[in-house]
Amino acid sequence: MADFIDRELDGLKQAGLYRTLRRVDGDQGPTLLLDGREVVNFSSNNYLGLANHPALCQAAKAAIDRYGCGSGASRLISGNMALHEELEAKLAEFKGTEAALVFNSGFQANTGIIPALVGADDVVFSDALNHASIIDGCRLARAKIVVYEHCNVDQLQRGLQEAPSDGRKLIVSESLFSMDGDEAPLAEIVELAERYGAMVMVDEAHATGIYEPNGAGLIAKLGLGERVSVQMGTLGKALGGFGAYVAGSKALRELMINRCRSFVFTTALPPAVMAMGIAAIDLVKKEPERRQALRRNCETLRSGLRGLGYRLGASESQILPLIVGDADACMRFSEYLLSRGVFAQGIRPPTVPPGTSRLRITLMATHTPEHIDRALKVFKEVAQEPKIEDRS
């Protein structure tokens, strides 16, 4: 056993794919105390700066004082608390759906929802750059999986045309892609689904909280809410807490309660998490200036990086994928930035396809102009150091 583990670890190191944990002290703000050193944080999903907001902290403390720390059991045993149902009602209102159901994480949601919707006699159509949790959910469903090229609706249409007429069809896509920062062509996907009798499931993990008019996500921005049968998202990114949700019809909620194994067979989220989610949704709706500040910061950094000659793909969001290519070069780039006080994590396979290793640079509403100026100065230094990166 020990020899096997050592060989596996050696192989990861030789391939440039070995990972280690860094320690963070203090809160998740625009700057971090990382391994004992303060750095500007461009690696967080805390897009609106809510993870350390006093309203969330106070809500969590009040929930602990009233309900205690743990939920005690799964939701179907004795763990279904008033706060769970309050949060679900607020999520349904937020997303404009009949009902919602909370999950313990985005990964648990996706790996449970998909197998509850389709099975061995069905077909799932999945974007090539979907998150690993969607990929694993498709595999667990034991359905036929048709992977279409990233955002390629023509290829998706061909797949739908070739699918058997019997059995269910499910199209699954992120709305805002987590590693590329680009948007799915949701309107076209929904039109195809309606034409060919398919269900649509959209993962709004990185879009929840971000888009106008109220932060409910890209689906709401495009006015597609009534046409997307399964809306999934998380509470741990822009909403600053933890957990996930699915929003849709009352019947969908009932199906998940009865058929979704990742919901049925797990201890319910604790009260403090529910209270944080409730407080976060209220803040997102009341404070659009956070979204506006995030957009301004994105435009400033994006423009500055492109002016230095960096490739950022099709991203127009808070996720800026600075493509390097080679995994080793990517990590050298990341370490160079870190040595100069800028934390932008390198992302390598299998998280992204081979040959597309990148820095995943993420903005927060709470970054200041000084933070962005500091980063651009360091990126300018890197641009003058050809041995550090490979932008071929």
mmCIF file of N, CA and C in Angstrom, residues 120-178:
data_model
loop_
_atom_site.group_PDB
_atom_site.id
_atom_site.type_symbol
_atom_site.label_atom_id
_atom_site.label_comp_id
_atom_site.label_asym_id
_atom_site.label_seq_id
_atom_site.Cartn_x
_atom_site.Cartn_y
_atom_site.Cartn_z
ATOM 1 N N ALA A 120 -30.587 4.775 -16.690
ATOM 2 C CA ALA A 120 -29.906 3.972 -17.705
ATOM 3 C C ALA A 120 -30.537 4.066 -19.083
ATOM 4 N N ASP A 121 -31.800 4.356 -19.167
ATOM 5 C CA ASP A 121 -32.475 4.407 -20.472
ATOM 6 C C ASP A 121 -32.545 5.827 -21.049
ATOM 7 N N ASP A 122 -31.831 6.763 -20.416
ATOM 8 C CA ASP A 122 -31.944 8.173 -20.778
ATOM 9 C C ASP A 122 -30.623 8.720 -21.322
ATOM 10 N N VAL A 123 -30.647 9.985 -21.767
ATOM 11 C CA VAL A 123 -29.462 10.627 -22.348
ATOM 12 C C VAL A 123 -29.228 11.969 -21.656
ATOM 13 N N VAL A 124 -27.966 12.225 -21.291
ATOM 14 C CA VAL A 124 -27.567 13.510 -20.728
ATOM 15 C C VAL A 124 -26.639 14.198 -21.713
ATOM 16 N N PHE A 125 -26.909 15.456 -22.000
ATOM 17 C CA PHE A 125 -26.056 16.281 -22.860
ATOM 18 C C PHE A 125 -25.318 17.270 -21.964
ATOM 19 N N SER A 126 -23.992 17.186 -21.973
ATOM 20 C CA SER A 126 -23.180 17.952 -21.027
ATOM 21 C C SER A 126 -22.109 18.753 -21.750
ATOM 22 N N ASP A 127 -21.996 20.038 -21.417
ATOM 23 C CA ASP A 127 -20.951 20.882 -21.994
ATOM 24 C C ASP A 127 -19.574 20.326 -21.635
ATOM 25 N N ALA A 128 -18.647 20.407 -22.568
ATOM 26 C CA ALA A 128 -17.313 19.820 -22.382
ATOM 27 C C ALA A 128 -16.546 20.442 -21.227
ATOM 28 N N LEU A 129 -16.884 21.665 -20.828
ATOM 29 C CA LEU A 129 -16.152 22.327 -19.748
ATOM 30 C C LEU A 129 -16.968 22.416 -18.461
ATOM 31 N N ASN A 130 -17.989 21.578 -18.344
ATOM 32 C CA ASN A 130 -18.751 21.552 -17.097
ATOM 33 C C ASN A 130 -17.884 21.130 -15.921
ATOM 34 N N HIS A 131 -18.293 21.568 -14.738
ATOM 35 C CA HIS A 131 -17.569 21.279 -13.500
ATOM 36 C C HIS A 131 -17.505 19.777 -13.226
ATOM 37 N N ALA A 132 -16.483 19.383 -12.484
ATOM 38 C CA ALA A 132 -16.289 17.965 -12.157
ATOM 39 C C ALA A 132 -17.499 17.361 -11.459
ATOM 40 N N SER A 133 -18.208 18.138 -10.669
ATOM 41 C CA SER A 133 -19.384 17.607 -9.973
ATOM 42 C C SER A 133 -20.491 17.235 -10.953
ATOM 43 N N ILE A 134 -20.622 18.003 -12.040
ATOM 44 C CA ILE A 134 -21.592 17.655 -13.080
ATOM 45 C C ILE A 134 -21.154 16.396 -13.801
ATOM 46 N N ILE A 135 -19.871 16.312 -14.118
ATOM 47 C CA ILE A 135 -19.338 15.126 -14.798
ATOM 48 C C ILE A 135 -19.601 13.883 -13.953
ATOM 49 N N ASP A 136 -19.314 13.967 -12.666
ATOM 50 C CA ASP A 136 -19.531 12.806 -11.794
ATOM 51 C C ASP A 136 -21.016 12.502 -11.635
ATOM 52 N N GLY A 137 -21.856 13.528 -11.602
ATOM 53 C CA GLY A 137 -23.293 13.300 -11.532
ATOM 54 C C GLY A 137 -23.807 12.563 -12.750
ATOM 55 N N CYS A 138 -23.291 12.928 -13.929
ATOM 56 C CA CYS A 138 -23.669 12.226 -15.157
ATOM 57 C C CYS A 138 -23.251 10.759 -15.101
ATOM 58 N N ARG A 139 -22.053 10.509 -14.621
ATOM 59 C CA ARG A 139 -21.570 9.125 -14.533
ATOM 60 C C ARG A 139 -22.410 8.304 -13.566
ATOM 61 N N LEU A 140 -22.752 8.903 -12.423
ATOM 62 C CA LEU A 140 -23.537 8.179 -11.429
ATOM 63 C C LEU A 140 -24.945 7.869 -11.929
ATOM 64 N N ALA A 141 -25.445 8.683 -12.846
ATOM 65 C CA ALA A 141 -26.792 8.450 -13.378
ATOM 66 C C ALA A 141 -26.876 7.196 -14.238
ATOM 67 N N ARG A 142 -25.733 6.755 -14.770
ATOM 68 C CA ARG A 142 -25.663 5.579 -15.654
ATOM 69 C C ARG A 142 -26.451 5.776 -16.948
ATOM 70 N N ALA A 143 -26.722 7.034 -17.261
ATOM 71 C CA ALA A 143 -27.366 7.352 -18.540
ATOM 72 C C ALA A 143 -26.310 7.417 -19.634
ATOM 73 N N LYS A 144 -26.741 7.431 -20.886
ATOM 74 C CA LYS A 144 -25.813 7.711 -21.974
ATOM 75 C C LYS A 144 -25.403 9.171 -21.883
ATOM 76 N N ILE A 145 -24.100 9.441 -21.970
ATOM 77 C CA ILE A 145 -23.588 10.799 -21.842
ATOM 78 C C ILE A 145 -23.101 11.289 -23.200
ATOM 79 N N VAL A 146 -23.630 12.394 -23.659
ATOM 80 C CA VAL A 146 -23.189 13.035 -24.893
ATOM 81 C C VAL A 146 -22.540 14.359 -24.509
ATOM 82 N N VAL A 147 -21.229 14.433 -24.700
ATOM 83 C CA VAL A 147 -20.488 15.650 -24.376
ATOM 84 C C VAL A 147 -20.374 16.492 -25.640
ATOM 85 N N TYR A 148 -20.903 17.717 -25.585
ATOM 86 C CA TYR A 148 -20.794 18.599 -26.744
ATOM 87 C C TYR A 148 -19.713 19.650 -26.511
ATOM 88 N N GLU A 149 -19.083 20.109 -27.597
ATOM 89 C CA GLU A 149 -18.021 21.101 -27.496
ATOM 90 C C GLU A 149 -18.520 22.326 -26.752
ATOM 91 N N HIS A 150 -17.607 22.976 -26.072
ATOM 92 C CA HIS A 150 -17.954 24.074 -25.190
ATOM 93 C C HIS A 150 -18.813 25.122 -25.885
ATOM 94 N N CYS A 151 -20.026 25.285 -25.384
ATOM 95 C CA CYS A 151 -20.984 26.298 -25.862
ATOM 96 C C CYS A 151 -21.363 26.134 -27.337
ATOM 97 N N ASN A 152 -21.169 24.939 -27.885
ATOM 98 C CA ASN A 152 -21.443 24.703 -29.307
ATOM 99 C C ASN A 152 -22.887 24.206 -29.452
ATOM 100 N N VAL A 153 -23.807 25.130 -29.715
ATOM 101 C CA VAL A 153 -25.218 24.761 -29.790
ATOM 102 C C VAL A 153 -25.537 23.966 -31.054
ATOM 103 N N ASP A 154 -24.738 24.135 -32.111
ATOM 104 C CA ASP A 154 -24.960 23.338 -33.323
ATOM 105 C C ASP A 154 -24.688 21.865 -33.043
ATOM 106 N N GLN A 155 -23.600 21.600 -32.325
ATOM 107 C CA GLN A 155 -23.288 20.210 -31.986
ATOM 108 C C GLN A 155 -24.316 19.653 -31.006
ATOM 109 N N LEU A 156 -24.769 20.488 -30.081
ATOM 110 C CA LEU A 156 -25.824 20.055 -29.159
ATOM 111 C C LEU A 156 -27.086 19.689 -29.932
ATOM 112 N N GLN A 157 -27.439 20.480 -30.909
ATOM 113 C CA GLN A 157 -28.643 20.193 -31.696
ATOM 114 C C GLN A 157 -28.508 18.865 -32.438
ATOM 115 N N ARG A 158 -27.350 18.615 -33.012
ATOM 116 C CA ARG A 158 -27.153 17.335 -33.708
ATOM 117 C C ARG A 158 -27.318 16.168 -32.753
ATOM 118 N N GLY A 159 -26.793 16.309 -31.552
ATOM 119 C CA GLY A 159 -26.945 15.248 -30.558
ATOM 120 C C GLY A 159 -28.394 15.017 -30.183
ATOM 121 N N LEU A 160 -29.141 16.092 -30.023
ATOM 122 C CA LEU A 160 -30.562 15.964 -29.698
ATOM 123 C C LEU A 160 -31.337 15.300 -30.837
ATOM 124 N N GLN A 161 -30.977 15.637 -32.074
ATOM 125 C CA GLN A 161 -31.641 15.035 -33.232
ATOM 126 C C GLN A 161 -31.390 13.530 -33.298
ATOM 127 N N GLU A 162 -30.199 13.099 -32.894
ATOM 128 C CA GLU A 162 -29.811 11.693 -32.997
ATOM 129 C C GLU A 162 -30.248 10.870 -31.789
ATOM 130 N N ALA A 163 -30.725 11.531 -30.737
ATOM 131 C CA ALA A 163 -31.102 10.813 -29.516
ATOM 132 C C ALA A 163 -32.356 9.977 -29.752
ATOM 133 N N PRO A 164 -32.481 8.832 -29.097
ATOM 134 C CA PRO A 164 -33.692 8.009 -29.234
ATOM 135 C C PRO A 164 -34.927 8.794 -28.812
ATOM 136 N N SER A 165 -36.039 8.517 -29.433
ATOM 137 C CA SER A 165 -37.270 9.232 -29.112
ATOM 138 C C SER A 165 -37.837 8.824 -27.756
ATOM 139 N N ASP A 166 -37.558 7.579 -27.351
ATOM 140 C CA ASP A 166 -38.022 7.150 -26.035
ATOM 141 C C ASP A 166 -36.963 7.505 -24.990
ATOM 142 N N GLY A 167 -37.333 7.529 -23.743
ATOM 143 C CA GLY A 167 -36.403 7.901 -22.687
ATOM 144 C C GLY A 167 -36.339 9.412 -22.496
ATOM 145 N N ARG A 168 -35.814 9.812 -21.333
ATOM 146 C CA ARG A 168 -35.713 11.230 -21.015
ATOM 147 C C ARG A 168 -34.419 11.814 -21.567
ATOM 148 N N LYS A 169 -34.444 13.107 -21.827
ATOM 149 C CA LYS A 169 -33.257 13.839 -22.283
ATOM 150 C C LYS A 169 -33.039 15.013 -21.345
ATOM 151 N N LEU A 170 -31.797 15.175 -20.904
ATOM 152 C CA LEU A 170 -31.433 16.252 -19.980
ATOM 153 C C LEU A 170 -30.212 16.989 -20.512
ATOM 154 N N ILE A 171 -30.324 18.305 -20.633
ATOM 155 C CA ILE A 171 -29.186 19.153 -20.997
ATOM 156 C C ILE A 171 -28.680 19.812 -19.720
ATOM 157 N N VAL A 172 -27.376 19.682 -19.452
ATOM 158 C CA VAL A 172 -26.780 20.258 -18.241
ATOM 159 C C VAL A 172 -25.654 21.206 -18.630
ATOM 160 N N SER A 173 -25.682 22.396 -18.068
ATOM 161 C CA SER A 173 -24.621 23.372 -18.340
ATOM 162 C C SER A 173 -24.457 24.301 -17.149
ATOM 163 N N GLU A 174 -23.247 24.766 -16.940
ATOM 164 C CA GLU A 174 -23.063 25.913 -16.056
ATOM 165 C C GLU A 174 -23.583 27.152 -16.785
ATOM 166 N N SER A 175 -23.985 28.151 -16.025
ATOM 167 C CA SER A 175 -24.371 29.413 -16.670
ATOM 168 C C SER A 175 -23.156 30.308 -16.828
ATOM 169 N N LEU A 176 -22.358 30.428 -15.782
ATOM 170 C CA LEU A 176 -21.074 31.130 -15.831
ATOM 171 C C LEU A 176 -20.007 30.100 -15.498
ATOM 172 N N PHE A 177 -19.143 29.822 -16.467
ATOM 173 C CA PHE A 177 -18.198 28.714 -16.315
ATOM 174 C C PHE A 177 -17.069 29.076 -15.351
ATOM 175 N N SER A 178 -16.823 28.154 -14.420
ATOM 176 C CA SER A 178 -15.984 28.450 -13.261
ATOM 177 C C SER A 178 -14.516 28.669 -13.589
#
